[in-house]
Amino acid sequence: MENTIKQIVEKYNSNRMRLMDILIDIQESEGYISRDAITTMAAMLDMSQADVEQTISFYHFFSTKPRGKYTVYLNNSPVAYMFGREAIKEAFEKSAGIPFGQVTDDGLIGLFDTACIGMNDQEPAAIINNVVFTRLTPYRVREIVKMMKEGKPMEELRKESFGDGKNNLPSLRSMVSSNIRRKGMILSDDYKYGTVIKEKLPTMSPENVIAEMKHSSIRGRGGAGFPTGLKWEFCRRAKGEKHYVICNADEGEPGTFKDRVILTEKPELVFEGMALAGYAIGGDEGVLYIRYEYRYMKNYLEEVLEKMRNEGLLGENISGIEGFNFDIRIQFGAGAYVCGEESALLESLEGKRGEPRDKPPFPVEKGYLGNPTIINNVETFATAVRIVQNGGEWFTQFGTDDSTGTKILSISGDCMFPGVYEVNWGFNVEDMLDMVGAYDVQAVQVGGPSGTLIGPDEFHRTLGYSDLSTGGSMMIFGKQRNLLKDVVVNFMEFFIDESCGSCSTCRNMTQVMNNKLKKILAGKGVAKDLKDLKEWSKVLNPSRCGLGQTAANPIVSSLKNFRHLYEELLQKDKDFDEGFDLESSVQASCNYVGRVPVFNHH
Amino acid sequence: MSKPVIATTSLAGCFGCHMSLLDIDERILTLIELVEFNKSPIDDIKTFTKPVDIGLIEGGCCNSENVEVLKSFRKNCKILVSLGECAIMGGLPALRNGIPIEECLHEAYIGGPTVQLNKDGIMPNDDELPMLLDKVYPCHEIVKIDYFLPGCPPRADLIWDALVALVTGDPMKLPYEVVKFD
């Protein structure tokens, strides 16, 4: 084994900045990262073992214990539950003979929960040894487990038909569906990739490109909405040895899956956008940082990059422009939502724990390896190509004044046509619900757990940066759903799991508030609890990153828009009840020491 | 007007907050002029003998006896004050909260490196002993607490000012130095 570890470390030139790749390779080849492996690589990388371990312990898909020859990661987003996750879980547990969180004694099968894997439009879904299984049924689960027990290879396990569009390609062969329901400038087929690099860039200076981007008024598609042109300009002006272009494909916000579809159907457009950005900022190198859940796309995306190199769209003196050298590599994450935050992403890219950095300095000044770096969303890069192709002015005719262009929405939940919709900004929620065939809607979660939960009296609101801002996630909940129990608690637990733990506000307050919410759900709530929840949520504001600052949003926005759901559960006759129960709290210790609890009831 | 009555107790605490109370130095003479002490380790009165105005609670609740005492304080005191980190947050004793109680007991009585003589693995299980709670609770998770005085321990001046404010009904001064902790 030691030789394998050595080979892997050497493959990455014993560069500690590539620790993520090294750990991913070891995890995949050995099934876990052993103590010996840690010792070997720490010595080779000239790092302390503790430094290696703290990176390992940060990421969900790394493990220091074997996770089984077949490792099942079953998505636990609310939409997965809505579409029968419970039955799937049971089927796995029953046929494998172990509960979730464990590995069978023979080391064959491991069952684990995982946060949203970006398949909300085809739930319940699971990842088994990097292969995505969608629309699972208990019957299918039993079949899969039976094949595992027979030791069948993954190719046989996934013998179902493949998904639509490019999911059929030999290098992809995935059963994932793209579910494109509506096309706009990005998803349309009327653009031949490479046109901008070959025909436009030779006629434009980098400053021209930035000017067009600024003129288009495009804002970042990841959710925060920073003006892209301005970001590129800042980066171009910043001094540094090298300039980097990073594409954020971490897409961890539960309910979002549009980046997966863009990368499946239009990867060339994204890579062309990155090269274009490289030209604009004077960039040397691009990195696609993509979540590990999308590992099944690895060969496919690498093939696309190779094709583009062969066609002269990446490489040296691209399109005959002297000194325009730009290439892209792919970096996988390893399961950490917070790595979608740009500075946490940079940390991860440097092989460290994905903890957000203090800002300023911003990445445009000091980013990857301390150099000026732009980090944009997949969709932003894809859009940039169409902007430079047609001009900033052309772009402004789509959308509204403050939100120009189109937005790709990931729509899931209680509707007839879940999937990906590219719409012009300025749509209102009602239009959207009509479009996707959603009736009897109780609530819509706009923008994932960190966004807003709205009810019918707000469905007239407009999607755009000035009103309902969204990175694209839309989850629809019908009248039959229990919003607090099935949605809000799920989202709070998501934040608890995904908090990096750096700020005490986010590390603790999420727990405290969730405990209070659960107490209310258990019928122990009093009026003061609602006041506390609202007040205490403010404690999260000074957290270092967006995750912490928005981690109370599931409670805050449901409390604001669905207050009656909370009030119905409160005890009317009490003004204090912390839900403490003496009898149940002494049970465990009395059992252990072997005594019968006695209570003096005064 | 009769003097305000004060009671104090130390639950799962280290008596440090009580030491800090004594740290008001010679003002303790003024204090006993101003107030009367009832149930408290300071005068060693074991049970409440009359209604109390202010109860000061040091420490959180780690066992059934703590809970019982705390509830009796709530019953007998008009105002309850959580005094110090342990009463407010659980403090040091709450470090065990991340560890199952079974593991804690095992470490303390059977598996721990300093356990030498307990060859039969006897666990303390006499009915006279308080029963351990599954975790250490801050006081406000058991009864309603009216005021919180932070610190480990709260400084003597802070305790003094708070008592004076409660007794006189005047607003309490809380300068920055009093509420910052690093």
JSON list of C-alpha atoms in Angstrom, two decimals, chain A residues 300-374:
[
{"chain": "A", "resi": 300, "resn": "TYR", "atom": "CA", "xyz": [-16.29, 13.57, -19.96]},
{"chain": "A", "resi": 301, "resn": "LEU", "atom": "CA", "xyz": [-15.11, 17.03, -18.92]},
{"chain": "A", "resi": 302, "resn": "GLU", "atom": "CA", "xyz": [-11.47, 16.06, -19.39]},
{"chain": "A", "resi": 303, "resn": "GLU", "atom": "CA", "xyz": [-12.29, 14.83, -22.86]},
{"chain": "A", "resi": 304, "resn": "VAL", "atom": "CA", "xyz": [-13.93, 18.15, -23.66]},
{"chain": "A", "resi": 305, "resn": "LEU", "atom": "CA", "xyz": [-10.85, 20.03, -22.45]},
{"chain": "A", "resi": 306, "resn": "GLU", "atom": "CA", "xyz": [-8.62, 17.81, -24.56]},
{"chain": "A", "resi": 307, "resn": "LYS", "atom": "CA", "xyz": [-10.82, 18.39, -27.59]},
{"chain": "A", "resi": 308, "resn": "MET", "atom": "CA", "xyz": [-10.63, 22.14, -27.06]},
{"chain": "A", "resi": 309, "resn": "ARG", "atom": "CA", "xyz": [-6.84, 21.99, -26.73]},
{"chain": "A", "resi": 310, "resn": "ASN", "atom": "CA", "xyz": [-6.65, 20.08, -29.99]},
{"chain": "A", "resi": 311, "resn": "GLU", "atom": "CA", "xyz": [-8.82, 22.69, -31.64]},
{"chain": "A", "resi": 312, "resn": "GLY", "atom": "CA", "xyz": [-6.55, 25.47, -30.42]},
{"chain": "A", "resi": 313, "resn": "LEU", "atom": "CA", "xyz": [-9.12, 26.97, -28.07]},
{"chain": "A", "resi": 314, "resn": "LEU", "atom": "CA", "xyz": [-6.88, 26.36, -25.08]},
{"chain": "A", "resi": 315, "resn": "GLY", "atom": "CA", "xyz": [-3.11, 26.32, -24.96]},
{"chain": "A", "resi": 316, "resn": "GLU", "atom": "CA", "xyz": [-0.52, 28.80, -26.18]},
{"chain": "A", "resi": 317, "resn": "ASN", "atom": "CA", "xyz": [-1.01, 31.83, -28.38]},
{"chain": "A", "resi": 318, "resn": "ILE", "atom": "CA", "xyz": [-4.66, 30.98, -28.64]},
{"chain": "A", "resi": 319, "resn": "SER", "atom": "CA", "xyz": [-6.36, 32.16, -31.82]},
{"chain": "A", "resi": 320, "resn": "GLY", "atom": "CA", "xyz": [-3.03, 33.51, -32.98]},
{"chain": "A", "resi": 321, "resn": "ILE", "atom": "CA", "xyz": [-3.00, 36.17, -30.29]},
{"chain": "A", "resi": 322, "resn": "GLU", "atom": "CA", "xyz": [0.58, 36.54, -29.19]},
{"chain": "A", "resi": 323, "resn": "GLY", "atom": "CA", "xyz": [0.94, 35.82, -25.46]},
{"chain": "A", "resi": 324, "resn": "PHE", "atom": "CA", "xyz": [-2.65, 34.61, -24.97]},
{"chain": "A", "resi": 325, "resn": "ASN", "atom": "CA", "xyz": [-1.75, 31.42, -23.12]},
{"chain": "A", "resi": 326, "resn": "PHE", "atom": "CA", "xyz": [-4.44, 29.79, -21.12]},
{"chain": "A", "resi": 327, "resn": "ASP", "atom": "CA", "xyz": [-5.27, 26.30, -19.98]},
{"chain": "A", "resi": 328, "resn": "ILE", "atom": "CA", "xyz": [-7.75, 24.81, -17.55]},
{"chain": "A", "resi": 329, "resn": "ARG", "atom": "CA", "xyz": [-7.49, 22.03, -15.03]},
{"chain": "A", "resi": 330, "resn": "ILE", "atom": "CA", "xyz": [-10.25, 20.38, -13.05]},
{"chain": "A", "resi": 331, "resn": "GLN", "atom": "CA", "xyz": [-10.21, 20.36, -9.27]},
{"chain": "A", "resi": 332, "resn": "PHE", "atom": "CA", "xyz": [-12.71, 18.26, -7.39]},
{"chain": "A", "resi": 333, "resn": "GLY", "atom": "CA", "xyz": [-13.99, 19.15, -3.94]},
{"chain": "A", "resi": 334, "resn": "ALA", "atom": "CA", "xyz": [-14.77, 16.41, -1.44]},
{"chain": "A", "resi": 335, "resn": "GLY", "atom": "CA", "xyz": [-18.14, 17.26, 0.02]},
{"chain": "A", "resi": 336, "resn": "ALA", "atom": "CA", "xyz": [-18.36, 20.60, 1.84]},
{"chain": "A", "resi": 337, "resn": "TYR", "atom": "CA", "xyz": [-21.09, 23.14, 1.11]},
{"chain": "A", "resi": 338, "resn": "VAL", "atom": "CA", "xyz": [-19.08, 26.04, 2.48]},
{"chain": "A", "resi": 339, "resn": "CYS", "atom": "CA", "xyz": [-16.50, 25.58, -0.30]},
{"chain": "A", "resi": 340, "resn": "GLY", "atom": "CA", "xyz": [-18.99, 27.31, -2.58]},
{"chain": "A", "resi": 341, "resn": "GLU", "atom": "CA", "xyz": [-18.03, 30.47, -0.69]},
{"chain": "A", "resi": 342, "resn": "GLU", "atom": "CA", "xyz": [-15.27, 31.86, -2.83]},
{"chain": "A", "resi": 343, "resn": "SER", "atom": "CA", "xyz": [-12.56, 32.30, -0.22]},
{"chain": "A", "resi": 344, "resn": "ALA", "atom": "CA", "xyz": [-13.30, 28.88, 1.30]},
{"chain": "A", "resi": 345, "resn": "LEU", "atom": "CA", "xyz": [-13.05, 27.50, -2.22]},
{"chain": "A", "resi": 346, "resn": "LEU", "atom": "CA", "xyz": [-9.58, 29.03, -2.51]},
{"chain": "A", "resi": 347, "resn": "GLU", "atom": "CA", "xyz": [-8.50, 27.44, 0.76]},
{"chain": "A", "resi": 348, "resn": "SER", "atom": "CA", "xyz": [-9.77, 24.09, -0.48]},
{"chain": "A", "resi": 349, "resn": "LEU", "atom": "CA", "xyz": [-8.00, 24.60, -3.79]},
{"chain": "A", "resi": 350, "resn": "GLU", "atom": "CA", "xyz": [-4.79, 25.05, -1.82]},
{"chain": "A", "resi": 351, "resn": "GLY", "atom": "CA", "xyz": [-5.32, 21.70, -0.09]},
{"chain": "A", "resi": 352, "resn": "LYS", "atom": "CA", "xyz": [-6.60, 23.06, 3.18]},
{"chain": "A", "resi": 353, "resn": "ARG", "atom": "CA", "xyz": [-9.79, 23.00, 5.23]},
{"chain": "A", "resi": 354, "resn": "GLY", "atom": "CA", "xyz": [-12.45, 24.97, 3.43]},
{"chain": "A", "resi": 355, "resn": "GLU", "atom": "CA", "xyz": [-12.72, 27.75, 5.97]},
{"chain": "A", "resi": 356, "resn": "PRO", "atom": "CA", "xyz": [-13.63, 31.17, 4.59]},
{"chain": "A", "resi": 357, "resn": "ARG", "atom": "CA", "xyz": [-10.92, 33.81, 4.73]},
{"chain": "A", "resi": 358, "resn": "ASP", "atom": "CA", "xyz": [-11.21, 37.21, 6.33]},
{"chain": "A", "resi": 359, "resn": "LYS", "atom": "CA", "xyz": [-12.02, 39.91, 3.81]},
{"chain": "A", "resi": 360, "resn": "PRO", "atom": "CA", "xyz": [-10.52, 42.21, 2.69]},
{"chain": "A", "resi": 361, "resn": "PRO", "atom": "CA", "xyz": [-8.29, 41.44, 0.89]},
{"chain": "A", "resi": 362, "resn": "PHE", "atom": "CA", "xyz": [-10.71, 40.14, -1.70]},
{"chain": "A", "resi": 363, "resn": "PRO", "atom": "CA", "xyz": [-9.72, 37.39, -4.13]},
{"chain": "A", "resi": 364, "resn": "VAL", "atom": "CA", "xyz": [-9.35, 39.89, -6.99]},
{"chain": "A", "resi": 365, "resn": "GLU", "atom": "CA", "xyz": [-6.34, 41.23, -5.08]},
{"chain": "A", "resi": 366, "resn": "LYS", "atom": "CA", "xyz": [-5.11, 38.20, -3.18]},
{"chain": "A", "resi": 367, "resn": "GLY", "atom": "CA", "xyz": [-6.75, 34.99, -4.24]},
{"chain": "A", "resi": 368, "resn": "TYR", "atom": "CA", "xyz": [-5.38, 31.63, -5.29]},
{"chain": "A", "resi": 369, "resn": "LEU", "atom": "CA", "xyz": [-1.81, 31.25, -3.99]},
{"chain": "A", "resi": 370, "resn": "GLY", "atom": "CA", "xyz": [-1.92, 34.92, -3.00]},
{"chain": "A", "resi": 371, "resn": "ASN", "atom": "CA", "xyz": [-2.38, 36.13, -6.56]},
{"chain": "A", "resi": 372, "resn": "PRO", "atom": "CA", "xyz": [-5.19, 38.15, -8.18]},
{"chain": "A", "resi": 373, "resn": "THR", "atom": "CA", "xyz": [-8.03, 35.76, -8.94]},
{"chain": "A", "resi": 374, "resn": "ILE", "atom": "CA", "xyz": [-11.53, 35.96, -10.30]}
]
